[in-house]
mmCIF file with all atom_site columns, C-alpha atoms in Angstrom:
data_model
loop_
_atom_site.group_PDB
_atom_site.id
_atom_site.type_symbol
_atom_site.label_atom_id
_atom_site.label_alt_id
_atom_site.label_comp_id
_atom_site.label_asym_id
_atom_site.label_entity_id
_atom_site.label_seq_id
_atom_site.pdbx_PDB_ins_code
_atom_site.Cartn_x
_atom_site.Cartn_y
_atom_site.Cartn_z
_atom_site.occupancy
_atom_site.B_iso_or_equiv
_atom_site.pdbx_formal_charge
_atom_site.auth_seq_id
_atom_site.auth_comp_id
_atom_site.auth_asym_id
_atom_site.auth_atom_id
_atom_site.pdbx_PDB_model_num
ATOM 1   C CA . MET X 1 1   ? -18.311 1.961   -37.877 1.00 51.00 ? 1   MET X CA 1
ATOM 2   C CA . ALA X 1 2   ? -21.285 3.822   -36.411 1.00 49.00 ? 2   ALA X CA 1
ATOM 3   C CA . ALA X 1 3   ? -20.509 7.309   -35.096 1.00 50.00 ? 3   ALA X CA 1
ATOM 4   C CA . SER X 1 4   ? -21.485 6.401   -31.566 1.00 53.00 ? 4   SER X CA 1
ATOM 5   C CA . SER X 1 5   ? -19.075 3.331   -31.509 1.00 51.00 ? 5   SER X CA 1
ATOM 6   C CA . LEU X 1 6   ? -16.411 5.410   -32.958 1.00 40.00 ? 6   LEU X CA 1
ATOM 7   C CA . THR X 1 7   ? -16.798 8.104   -30.249 1.00 45.00 ? 7   THR X CA 1
ATOM 8   C CA . THR X 1 8   ? -16.739 5.455   -27.543 1.00 48.00 ? 8   THR X CA 1
ATOM 9   C CA . THR X 1 9   ? -13.686 3.920   -28.976 1.00 44.00 ? 9   THR X CA 1
ATOM 10  C CA . VAL X 1 10  ? -11.813 7.231   -29.134 1.00 37.00 ? 10  VAL X CA 1
ATOM 11  C CA . ALA X 1 11  ? -12.928 8.155   -25.558 1.00 45.00 ? 11  ALA X CA 1
ATOM 12  C CA . ARG X 1 12  ? -11.517 4.766   -24.338 1.00 45.00 ? 12  ARG X CA 1
ATOM 13  C CA . ARG X 1 13  ? -8.303  5.334   -26.028 1.00 46.00 ? 13  ARG X CA 1
ATOM 14  C CA . ARG X 1 14  ? -8.064  8.873   -24.462 1.00 50.00 ? 14  ARG X CA 1
ATOM 15  C CA . ASN X 1 15  ? -8.987  7.518   -21.119 1.00 78.00 ? 15  ASN X CA 1
ATOM 16  C CA . LYS X 1 16  ? -6.305  4.803   -21.406 1.00 73.00 ? 16  LYS X CA 1
ATOM 17  C CA . ARG X 1 17  ? -3.779  7.377   -22.525 1.00 77.00 ? 17  ARG X CA 1
ATOM 18  C CA . SER X 1 18  ? -4.759  9.723   -19.686 1.00 85.00 ? 18  SER X CA 1
ATOM 19  C CA . GLU X 1 19  ? -4.418  6.813   -17.112 1.00 88.00 ? 19  GLU X CA 1
ATOM 20  C CA . ASN X 1 20  ? -0.972  5.953   -18.553 1.00 90.00 ? 20  ASN X CA 1
ATOM 21  C CA . THR X 1 21  ? 0.041   9.721   -18.352 1.00 92.00 ? 21  THR X CA 1
ATOM 22  C CA . ILE X 1 22  ? -1.219  9.993   -14.780 1.00 93.00 ? 22  ILE X CA 1
ATOM 23  C CA . GLU X 1 23  ? 0.659   6.797   -13.824 1.00 92.00 ? 23  GLU X CA 1
ATOM 24  C CA . ALA X 1 24  ? 3.851   8.284   -15.356 1.00 94.00 ? 24  ALA X CA 1
ATOM 25  C CA . ILE X 1 25  ? 3.510   11.492  -13.532 1.00 94.00 ? 25  ILE X CA 1
ATOM 26  C CA . LEU X 1 26  ? 2.953   9.699   -10.167 1.00 93.00 ? 26  LEU X CA 1
ATOM 27  C CA . ALA X 1 27  ? 5.839   7.443   -10.815 1.00 93.00 ? 27  ALA X CA 1
ATOM 28  C CA . ALA X 1 28  ? 8.076   10.362  -11.633 1.00 94.00 ? 28  ALA X CA 1
ATOM 29  C CA . ALA X 1 29  ? 6.881   12.101  -8.499  1.00 92.00 ? 29  ALA X CA 1
ATOM 30  C CA . GLU X 1 30  ? 8.015   9.228   -6.425  1.00 90.00 ? 30  GLU X CA 1
ATOM 31  C CA . VAL X 1 31  ? 11.472  9.230   -7.935  1.00 91.00 ? 31  VAL X CA 1
ATOM 32  C CA . VAL X 1 32  ? 11.644  13.030  -7.363  1.00 91.00 ? 32  VAL X CA 1
ATOM 33  C CA . ILE X 1 33  ? 10.338  12.883  -3.772  1.00 89.00 ? 33  ILE X CA 1
ATOM 34  C CA . LEU X 1 34  ? 12.808  10.047  -2.883  1.00 87.00 ? 34  LEU X CA 1
ATOM 35  C CA . GLU X 1 35  ? 15.706  11.994  -4.327  1.00 86.00 ? 35  GLU X CA 1
ATOM 36  C CA . SER X 1 36  ? 15.057  15.442  -2.869  1.00 81.00 ? 36  SER X CA 1
ATOM 37  C CA . GLY X 1 37  ? 12.180  15.204  -0.309  1.00 81.00 ? 37  GLY X CA 1
ATOM 38  C CA . VAL X 1 38  ? 8.699   16.767  -0.484  1.00 82.00 ? 38  VAL X CA 1
ATOM 39  C CA . GLU X 1 39  ? 9.676   20.477  0.240   1.00 80.00 ? 39  GLU X CA 1
ATOM 40  C CA . ARG X 1 40  ? 12.003  20.492  -2.808  1.00 77.00 ? 40  ARG X CA 1
ATOM 41  C CA . VAL X 1 41  ? 9.604   18.832  -5.313  1.00 83.00 ? 41  VAL X CA 1
ATOM 42  C CA . SER X 1 42  ? 9.693   20.836  -8.441  1.00 88.00 ? 42  SER X CA 1
ATOM 43  C CA . ILE X 1 43  ? 6.992   20.425  -10.924 1.00 91.00 ? 43  ILE X CA 1
ATOM 44  C CA . LEU X 1 44  ? 9.580   20.930  -13.645 1.00 92.00 ? 44  LEU X CA 1
ATOM 45  C CA . ASP X 1 45  ? 11.593  18.121  -12.279 1.00 93.00 ? 45  ASP X CA 1
ATOM 46  C CA . VAL X 1 46  ? 8.544   15.858  -12.204 1.00 94.00 ? 46  VAL X CA 1
ATOM 47  C CA . CYS X 1 47  ? 7.781   16.735  -15.803 1.00 95.00 ? 47  CYS X CA 1
ATOM 48  C CA . ASN X 1 48  ? 11.343  16.094  -16.953 1.00 94.00 ? 48  ASN X CA 1
ATOM 49  C CA . GLU X 1 49  ? 11.363  12.691  -15.190 1.00 94.00 ? 49  GLU X CA 1
ATOM 50  C CA . ALA X 1 50  ? 8.003   11.781  -16.684 1.00 93.00 ? 50  ALA X CA 1
ATOM 51  C CA . GLY X 1 51  ? 9.000   13.054  -20.148 1.00 94.00 ? 51  GLY X CA 1
ATOM 52  C CA . ILE X 1 52  ? 6.093   15.319  -20.406 1.00 94.00 ? 52  ILE X CA 1
ATOM 53  C CA . SER X 1 53  ? 5.494   19.202  -20.793 1.00 93.00 ? 53  SER X CA 1
ATOM 54  C CA . ARG X 1 54  ? 4.328   21.495  -18.123 1.00 92.00 ? 54  ARG X CA 1
ATOM 55  C CA . GLY X 1 55  ? 1.142   21.894  -20.105 1.00 93.00 ? 55  GLY X CA 1
ATOM 56  C CA . THR X 1 56  ? 0.386   18.047  -20.047 1.00 93.00 ? 56  THR X CA 1
ATOM 57  C CA . PHE X 1 57  ? 1.189   18.104  -16.255 1.00 93.00 ? 57  PHE X CA 1
ATOM 58  C CA . TYR X 1 58  ? -1.363  20.983  -15.656 1.00 93.00 ? 58  TYR X CA 1
ATOM 59  C CA . ARG X 1 59  ? -4.006  19.114  -17.645 1.00 92.00 ? 59  ARG X CA 1
ATOM 60  C CA . TYR X 1 60  ? -4.164  16.527  -14.757 1.00 92.00 ? 60  TYR X CA 1
ATOM 61  C CA . PHE X 1 61  ? -2.931  18.355  -11.673 1.00 92.00 ? 61  PHE X CA 1
ATOM 62  C CA . SER X 1 62  ? -3.535  22.044  -10.820 1.00 91.00 ? 62  SER X CA 1
ATOM 63  C CA . SER X 1 63  ? -0.830  22.368  -8.259  1.00 90.00 ? 63  SER X CA 1
ATOM 64  C CA . GLN X 1 64  ? 2.047   20.653  -6.346  1.00 89.00 ? 64  GLN X CA 1
ATOM 65  C CA . ASP X 1 65  ? -0.345  20.057  -3.410  1.00 89.00 ? 65  ASP X CA 1
ATOM 66  C CA . GLU X 1 66  ? -2.868  18.316  -5.620  1.00 91.00 ? 66  GLU X CA 1
ATOM 67  C CA . LEU X 1 67  ? -0.044  16.215  -6.979  1.00 92.00 ? 67  LEU X CA 1
ATOM 68  C CA . LEU X 1 68  ? 1.224   15.126  -3.525  1.00 89.00 ? 68  LEU X CA 1
ATOM 69  C CA . GLU X 1 69  ? -2.357  14.354  -2.465  1.00 89.00 ? 69  GLU X CA 1
ATOM 70  C CA . ALA X 1 70  ? -2.816  12.146  -5.436  1.00 91.00 ? 70  ALA X CA 1
ATOM 71  C CA . PHE X 1 71  ? 0.515   10.476  -4.900  1.00 89.00 ? 71  PHE X CA 1
ATOM 72  C CA . SER X 1 72  ? -0.415  9.700   -1.353  1.00 87.00 ? 72  SER X CA 1
ATOM 73  C CA . ARG X 1 73  ? -3.810  8.146   -2.553  1.00 89.00 ? 73  ARG X CA 1
ATOM 74  C CA . HIS X 1 74  ? -1.895  6.223   -5.213  1.00 90.00 ? 74  HIS X CA 1
ATOM 75  C CA . LYS X 1 75  ? 0.496   4.818   -2.761  1.00 87.00 ? 75  LYS X CA 1
ATOM 76  C CA . ARG X 1 76  ? -2.295  3.587   -0.472  1.00 87.00 ? 76  ARG X CA 1
ATOM 77  C CA . SER X 1 77  ? -4.249  2.120   -3.282  1.00 89.00 ? 77  SER X CA 1
ATOM 78  C CA . ARG X 1 78  ? -1.349  0.467   -4.748  1.00 89.00 ? 78  ARG X CA 1
ATOM 79  C CA . PHE X 1 79  ? -0.298  -1.246  -1.445  1.00 88.00 ? 79  PHE X CA 1
ATOM 80  C CA . HIS X 1 80  ? -3.863  -2.655  -0.841  1.00 91.00 ? 80  HIS X CA 1
ATOM 81  C CA . GLN X 1 81  ? -4.325  -3.742  -4.287  1.00 93.00 ? 81  GLN X CA 1
ATOM 82  C CA . ALA X 1 82  ? -1.004  -5.510  -4.407  1.00 93.00 ? 82  ALA X CA 1
ATOM 83  C CA . LEU X 1 83  ? -1.924  -7.185  -1.104  1.00 93.00 ? 83  LEU X CA 1
ATOM 84  C CA . ALA X 1 84  ? -5.228  -8.336  -2.377  1.00 94.00 ? 84  ALA X CA 1
ATOM 85  C CA . ASP X 1 85  ? -3.741  -9.672  -5.541  1.00 95.00 ? 85  ASP X CA 1
ATOM 86  C CA . ALA X 1 86  ? -1.210  -11.581 -3.495  1.00 95.00 ? 86  ALA X CA 1
ATOM 87  C CA . VAL X 1 87  ? -3.607  -13.373 -1.253  1.00 96.00 ? 87  VAL X CA 1
ATOM 88  C CA . GLY X 1 88  ? -6.719  -13.447 -3.504  1.00 94.00 ? 88  GLY X CA 1
ATOM 89  C CA . PRO X 1 89  ? -5.821  -16.778 -5.386  1.00 96.00 ? 89  PRO X CA 1
ATOM 90  C CA . TYR X 1 90  ? -5.752  -18.720 -1.973  1.00 96.00 ? 90  TYR X CA 1
ATOM 91  C CA . ASP X 1 91  ? -8.995  -20.174 -0.688  1.00 95.00 ? 91  ASP X CA 1
ATOM 92  C CA . ASP X 1 92  ? -7.172  -22.381 1.816   1.00 96.00 ? 92  ASP X CA 1
ATOM 93  C CA . PRO X 1 93  ? -6.770  -20.299 5.143   1.00 93.00 ? 93  PRO X CA 1
ATOM 94  C CA . ASP X 1 94  ? -3.183  -21.544 5.841   1.00 90.00 ? 94  ASP X CA 1
ATOM 95  C CA . GLU X 1 95  ? -2.146  -20.765 2.304   1.00 94.00 ? 95  GLU X CA 1
ATOM 96  C CA . ARG X 1 96  ? -3.793  -17.421 2.381   1.00 95.00 ? 96  ARG X CA 1
ATOM 97  C CA . PHE X 1 97  ? -2.024  -16.537 5.624   1.00 90.00 ? 97  PHE X CA 1
ATOM 98  C CA . ASP X 1 98  ? 1.280   -17.680 4.356   1.00 88.00 ? 98  ASP X CA 1
ATOM 99  C CA . ALA X 1 99  ? 0.732   -15.438 1.139   1.00 93.00 ? 99  ALA X CA 1
ATOM 100 C CA . PHE X 1 100 ? -0.226  -12.516 3.419   1.00 91.00 ? 100 PHE X CA 1
ATOM 101 C CA . ILE X 1 101 ? 3.067   -12.886 5.465   1.00 87.00 ? 101 ILE X CA 1
ATOM 102 C CA . ARG X 1 102 ? 5.138   -13.294 2.256   1.00 87.00 ? 102 ARG X CA 1
ATOM 103 C CA . TYR X 1 103 ? 3.724   -10.058 0.918   1.00 90.00 ? 103 TYR X CA 1
ATOM 104 C CA . LEU X 1 104 ? 4.359   -8.103  4.010   1.00 86.00 ? 104 LEU X CA 1
ATOM 105 C CA . ASP X 1 105 ? 7.935   -9.555  4.193   1.00 84.00 ? 105 ASP X CA 1
ATOM 106 C CA . ASN X 1 106 ? 8.621   -8.554  0.683   1.00 85.00 ? 106 ASN X CA 1
ATOM 107 C CA . TYR X 1 107 ? 7.129   -5.140  1.359   1.00 85.00 ? 107 TYR X CA 1
ATOM 108 C CA . LEU X 1 108 ? 9.354   -4.567  4.225   1.00 82.00 ? 108 LEU X CA 1
ATOM 109 C CA . GLN X 1 109 ? 12.383  -5.668  2.104   1.00 80.00 ? 109 GLN X CA 1
ATOM 110 C CA . VAL X 1 110 ? 11.873  -3.788  -1.078  1.00 80.00 ? 110 VAL X CA 1
ATOM 111 C CA . GLY X 1 111 ? 9.326   -1.103  -0.240  1.00 74.00 ? 111 GLY X CA 1
ATOM 112 C CA . ARG X 1 112 ? 10.267  2.362   -0.372  1.00 78.00 ? 112 ARG X CA 1
ATOM 113 C CA . SER X 1 113 ? 8.451   3.679   2.736   1.00 79.00 ? 113 SER X CA 1
ATOM 114 C CA . ARG X 1 114 ? 11.542  3.726   4.888   1.00 80.00 ? 114 ARG X CA 1
ATOM 115 C CA . LYS X 1 115 ? 13.382  5.774   2.442   1.00 82.00 ? 115 LYS X CA 1
ATOM 116 C CA . LEU X 1 116 ? 10.440  8.105   2.160   1.00 82.00 ? 116 LEU X CA 1
ATOM 117 C CA . LEU X 1 117 ? 10.493  8.423   6.002   1.00 81.00 ? 117 LEU X CA 1
ATOM 118 C CA . MET X 1 118 ? 14.264  9.509   5.854   1.00 82.00 ? 118 MET X CA 1
ATOM 119 C CA . VAL X 1 119 ? 13.840  12.050  3.111   1.00 80.00 ? 119 VAL X CA 1
ATOM 120 C CA . ALA X 1 120 ? 10.364  13.387  3.846   1.00 82.00 ? 120 ALA X CA 1
ATOM 121 C CA . PRO X 1 121 ? 9.568   12.565  7.554   1.00 82.00 ? 121 PRO X CA 1
ATOM 122 C CA . ASP X 1 122 ? 6.517   14.804  7.836   1.00 84.00 ? 122 ASP X CA 1
ATOM 123 C CA . TYR X 1 123 ? 4.916   13.588  4.650   1.00 83.00 ? 123 TYR X CA 1
ATOM 124 C CA . ALA X 1 124 ? 5.665   9.927   5.463   1.00 83.00 ? 124 ALA X CA 1
ATOM 125 C CA . MET X 1 125 ? 4.166   10.141  8.941   1.00 85.00 ? 125 MET X CA 1
ATOM 126 C CA . GLY X 1 126 ? 1.047   11.716  7.445   1.00 84.00 ? 126 GLY X CA 1
ATOM 127 C CA . TRP X 1 127 ? 0.856   8.989   4.992   1.00 83.00 ? 127 TRP X CA 1
ATOM 128 C CA . PHE X 1 128 ? 1.283   6.408   7.639   1.00 85.00 ? 128 PHE X CA 1
ATOM 129 C CA . LEU X 1 129 ? -1.475  8.054   9.661   1.00 85.00 ? 129 LEU X CA 1
ATOM 130 C CA . ARG X 1 130 ? -3.818  7.905   6.435   1.00 84.00 ? 130 ARG X CA 1
ATOM 131 C CA . ILE X 1 131 ? -3.122  4.283   5.778   1.00 86.00 ? 131 ILE X CA 1
ATOM 132 C CA . PHE X 1 132 ? -3.282  3.163   9.406   1.00 89.00 ? 132 PHE X CA 1
ATOM 133 C CA . HIS X 1 133 ? -7.146  2.759   9.879   1.00 88.00 ? 133 HIS X CA 1
ATOM 134 C CA . ASP X 1 134 ? -7.760  1.797   6.250   1.00 89.00 ? 134 ASP X CA 1
ATOM 135 C CA . SER X 1 135 ? -5.272  -0.975  6.619   1.00 92.00 ? 135 SER X CA 1
ATOM 136 C CA . ILE X 1 136 ? -6.874  -2.317  9.710   1.00 93.00 ? 136 ILE X CA 1
ATOM 137 C CA . SER X 1 137 ? -10.172 -2.646  7.730   1.00 93.00 ? 137 SER X CA 1
ATOM 138 C CA . ARG X 1 138 ? -8.526  -4.116  4.544   1.00 93.00 ? 138 ARG X CA 1
ATOM 139 C CA . PHE X 1 139 ? -6.530  -6.618  6.539   1.00 94.00 ? 139 PHE X CA 1
ATOM 140 C CA . GLN X 1 140 ? -9.724  -7.954  8.254   1.00 95.00 ? 140 GLN X CA 1
ATOM 141 C CA . SER X 1 141 ? -11.334 -8.337  4.837   1.00 94.00 ? 141 SER X CA 1
ATOM 142 C CA . ASP X 1 142 ? -8.301  -10.059 3.378   1.00 95.00 ? 142 ASP X CA 1
ATOM 143 C CA . LEU X 1 143 ? -7.956  -12.483 6.350   1.00 95.00 ? 143 LEU X CA 1
ATOM 144 C CA . THR X 1 144 ? -11.614 -13.303 6.991   1.00 96.00 ? 144 THR X CA 1
ATOM 145 C CA . ILE X 1 145 ? -11.203 -16.971 5.952   1.00 95.00 ? 145 ILE X CA 1
ATOM 146 C CA . VAL X 1 146 ? -8.083  -17.185 8.058   1.00 93.00 ? 146 VAL X CA 1
ATOM 147 C CA . PHE X 1 147 ? -9.749  -15.835 11.137  1.00 93.00 ? 147 PHE X CA 1
ATOM 148 C CA . ASP X 1 148 ? -12.775 -18.040 10.550  1.00 95.00 ? 148 ASP X CA 1
ATOM 149 C CA . ALA X 1 149 ? -10.497 -21.148 10.400  1.00 92.00 ? 149 ALA X CA 1
ATOM 150 C CA . TRP X 1 150 ? -8.559  -20.018 13.516  1.00 88.00 ? 150 TRP X CA 1
ATOM 151 C CA . GLU X 1 151 ? -11.748 -19.500 15.510  1.00 89.00 ? 151 GLU X CA 1
ATOM 152 C CA . GLU X 1 152 ? -13.072 -22.891 14.403  1.00 91.00 ? 152 GLU X CA 1
ATOM 153 C CA . ARG X 1 153 ? -9.782  -24.569 15.424  1.00 86.00 ? 153 ARG X CA 1
ATOM 154 C CA . SER X 1 154 ? -9.296  -22.821 18.742  1.00 83.00 ? 154 SER X CA 1
ATOM 155 C CA . GLY X 1 155 ? -12.888 -22.634 19.862  1.00 87.00 ? 155 GLY X CA 1
ATOM 156 C CA . VAL X 1 156 ? -12.367 -18.788 20.719  1.00 84.00 ? 156 VAL X CA 1
ATOM 157 C CA . VAL X 1 157 ? -13.660 -15.687 19.244  1.00 88.00 ? 157 VAL X CA 1
ATOM 158 C CA . ILE X 1 158 ? -10.744 -13.562 17.927  1.00 87.00 ? 158 ILE X CA 1
ATOM 159 C CA . ASP X 1 159 ? -10.615 -9.852  18.298  1.00 89.00 ? 159 ASP X CA 1
ATOM 160 C CA . ARG X 1 160 ? -9.954  -9.343  14.630  1.00 90.00 ? 160 ARG X CA 1
ATOM 161 C CA . GLU X 1 161 ? -9.621  -5.665  14.656  1.00 93.00 ? 161 GLU X CA 1
ATOM 162 C CA . LEU X 1 162 ? -6.908  -5.774  17.404  1.00 89.00 ? 162 LEU X CA 1
ATOM 163 C CA . VAL X 1 163 ? -4.962  -8.437  15.613  1.00 88.00 ? 163 VAL X CA 1
ATOM 164 C CA . CYS X 1 164 ? -4.963  -6.417  12.420  1.00 91.00 ? 164 CYS X CA 1
ATOM 165 C CA . GLU X 1 165 ? -4.087  -3.263  14.334  1.00 91.00 ? 165 GLU X CA 1
ATOM 166 C CA . LEU X 1 166 ? -1.115  -5.071  15.919  1.00 88.00 ? 166 LEU X CA 1
ATOM 167 C CA . ILE X 1 167 ? -0.007  -6.202  12.463  1.00 88.00 ? 167 ILE X CA 1
ATOM 168 C CA . ILE X 1 168 ? -0.075  -2.769  10.840  1.00 89.00 ? 168 ILE X CA 1
ATOM 169 C CA . ARG X 1 169 ? 1.742   -1.337  13.972  1.00 88.00 ? 169 ARG X CA 1
ATOM 170 C CA . TYR X 1 170 ? 4.375   -4.063  13.478  1.00 85.00 ? 170 TYR X CA 1
ATOM 171 C CA . ILE X 1 171 ? 4.855   -2.966  9.770   1.00 84.00 ? 171 ILE X CA 1
ATOM 172 C CA . LEU X 1 172 ? 5.130   0.696   10.819  1.00 85.00 ? 172 LEU X CA 1
ATOM 173 C CA . SER X 1 173 ? 7.585   -0.087  13.587  1.00 84.00 ? 173 SER X CA 1
ATOM 174 C CA . GLU X 1 174 ? 9.768   -2.038  11.056  1.00 82.00 ? 174 GLU X CA 1
ATOM 175 C CA . GLN X 1 175 ? 10.145  1.306   9.091   1.00 81.00 ? 175 GLN X CA 1
ATOM 176 C CA . LEU X 1 176 ? 11.792  2.855   12.117  1.00 79.00 ? 176 LEU X CA 1
ATOM 177 C CA . VAL X 1 177 ? 13.535  -0.104  13.664  1.00 80.00 ? 177 VAL X CA 1
ATOM 178 C CA . PRO X 1 178 ? 14.080  -2.960  11.108  1.00 77.00 ? 178 PRO X CA 1
ATOM 179 C CA . SER X 1 179 ? 14.441  -6.490  12.540  1.00 75.00 ? 179 SER X CA 1
ATOM 180 C CA . SER X 1 180 ? 16.466  -9.253  11.082  1.00 76.00 ? 180 SER X CA 1
ATOM 181 C CA . LYS X 1 181 ? 15.245  -11.685 8.345   1.00 73.00 ? 181 LYS X CA 1
ATOM 182 C CA . GLN X 1 182 ? 15.241  -14.361 10.868  1.00 76.00 ? 182 GLN X CA 1
ATOM 183 C CA . ALA X 1 183 ? 13.105  -12.336 13.205  1.00 73.00 ? 183 ALA X CA 1
ATOM 184 C CA . ARG X 1 184 ? 10.704  -11.587 10.312  1.00 68.00 ? 184 ARG X CA 1
ATOM 185 C CA . LYS X 1 185 ? 10.436  -15.319 9.504   1.00 72.00 ? 185 LYS X CA 1
ATOM 186 C CA . ALA X 1 186 ? 9.178   -16.009 12.984  1.00 75.00 ? 186 ALA X CA 1
ATOM 187 C CA . LEU X 1 187 ? 6.224   -13.522 12.494  1.00 70.00 ? 187 LEU X CA 1
ATOM 188 C CA . PRO X 1 188 ? 3.612   -16.091 11.490  1.00 69.00 ? 188 PRO X CA 1
ATOM 189 C CA . ASN X 1 189 ? 4.005   -18.144 14.733  1.00 73.00 ? 189 ASN X CA 1
ATOM 190 C CA . ARG X 1 190 ? 4.217   -14.980 16.733  1.00 73.00 ? 190 ARG X CA 1
ATOM 191 C CA . ILE X 1 191 ? 0.901   -13.766 15.313  1.00 71.00 ? 191 ILE X CA 1
ATOM 192 C CA . LYS X 1 192 ? -0.729  -17.144 15.890  1.00 68.00 ? 192 LYS X CA 1
ATOM 193 C CA . ARG X 1 193 ? 0.252   -16.845 19.588  1.00 72.00 ? 193 ARG X CA 1
ATOM 194 C CA . LEU X 1 194 ? -1.056  -13.414 19.730  1.00 68.00 ? 194 LEU X CA 1
ATOM 195 C CA . VAL X 1 195 ? -4.352  -14.519 18.366  1.00 64.00 ? 195 VAL X CA 1
ATOM 196 C CA . LEU X 1 196 ? -4.843  -16.815 21.322  1.00 60.00 ? 196 LEU X CA 1
ATOM 197 C CA . ALA X 1 197 ? -3.988  -13.993 23.778  1.00 64.00 ? 197 ALA X CA 1
ATOM 198 C CA . PHE X 1 198 ? -6.202  -11.341 22.327  1.00 53.00 ? 198 PHE X CA 1
ATOM 199 C CA . ARG X 1 199 ? -9.704  -12.990 22.466  1.00 50.00 ? 199 ARG X CA 1
ATOM 200 C CA . ALA X 1 200 ? -12.772 -10.803 21.803  1.00 50.00 ? 200 ALA X CA 1
#
């Protein structure tokens, strides 16, 4: 094997190892945060949970604040990537919308945002604020073919930004005041009724 190819292979292995280590640290941070809150997060506790040394931790994060910032970005990215993966396979507008609602319903049932809000309210509210506008934009992108189909069927122009804002506000309100499973099942029809009410 040529020296340049060997160097590239080694670099890829190191990068993959680094990615795995960072993932392990962030996963450990979530466990520690959900157990003790943000104010009591200990780097040593995160290291013990991740099964790494402090030296390894400081290779990737210089401080607790940097870890918390990375954790916030990681959660936001993971939320949007999982949603994109859930709706991506569906080119049919109705199927894509159903997949979108299924993802949100599952997120509300098994997501950890509500627990984060209980144990670290200030941090959780900051995270909600950060994800808010980003989510409106991402939802519009994920639902483009859905909105196109609704506009064609109804003959009206939909205020897409407003509809997506209402959806994300609904998700955030569910963190504070959870509704019943039956009420969540009615969400698709409620959103469709809203669409007709909020025309551009």
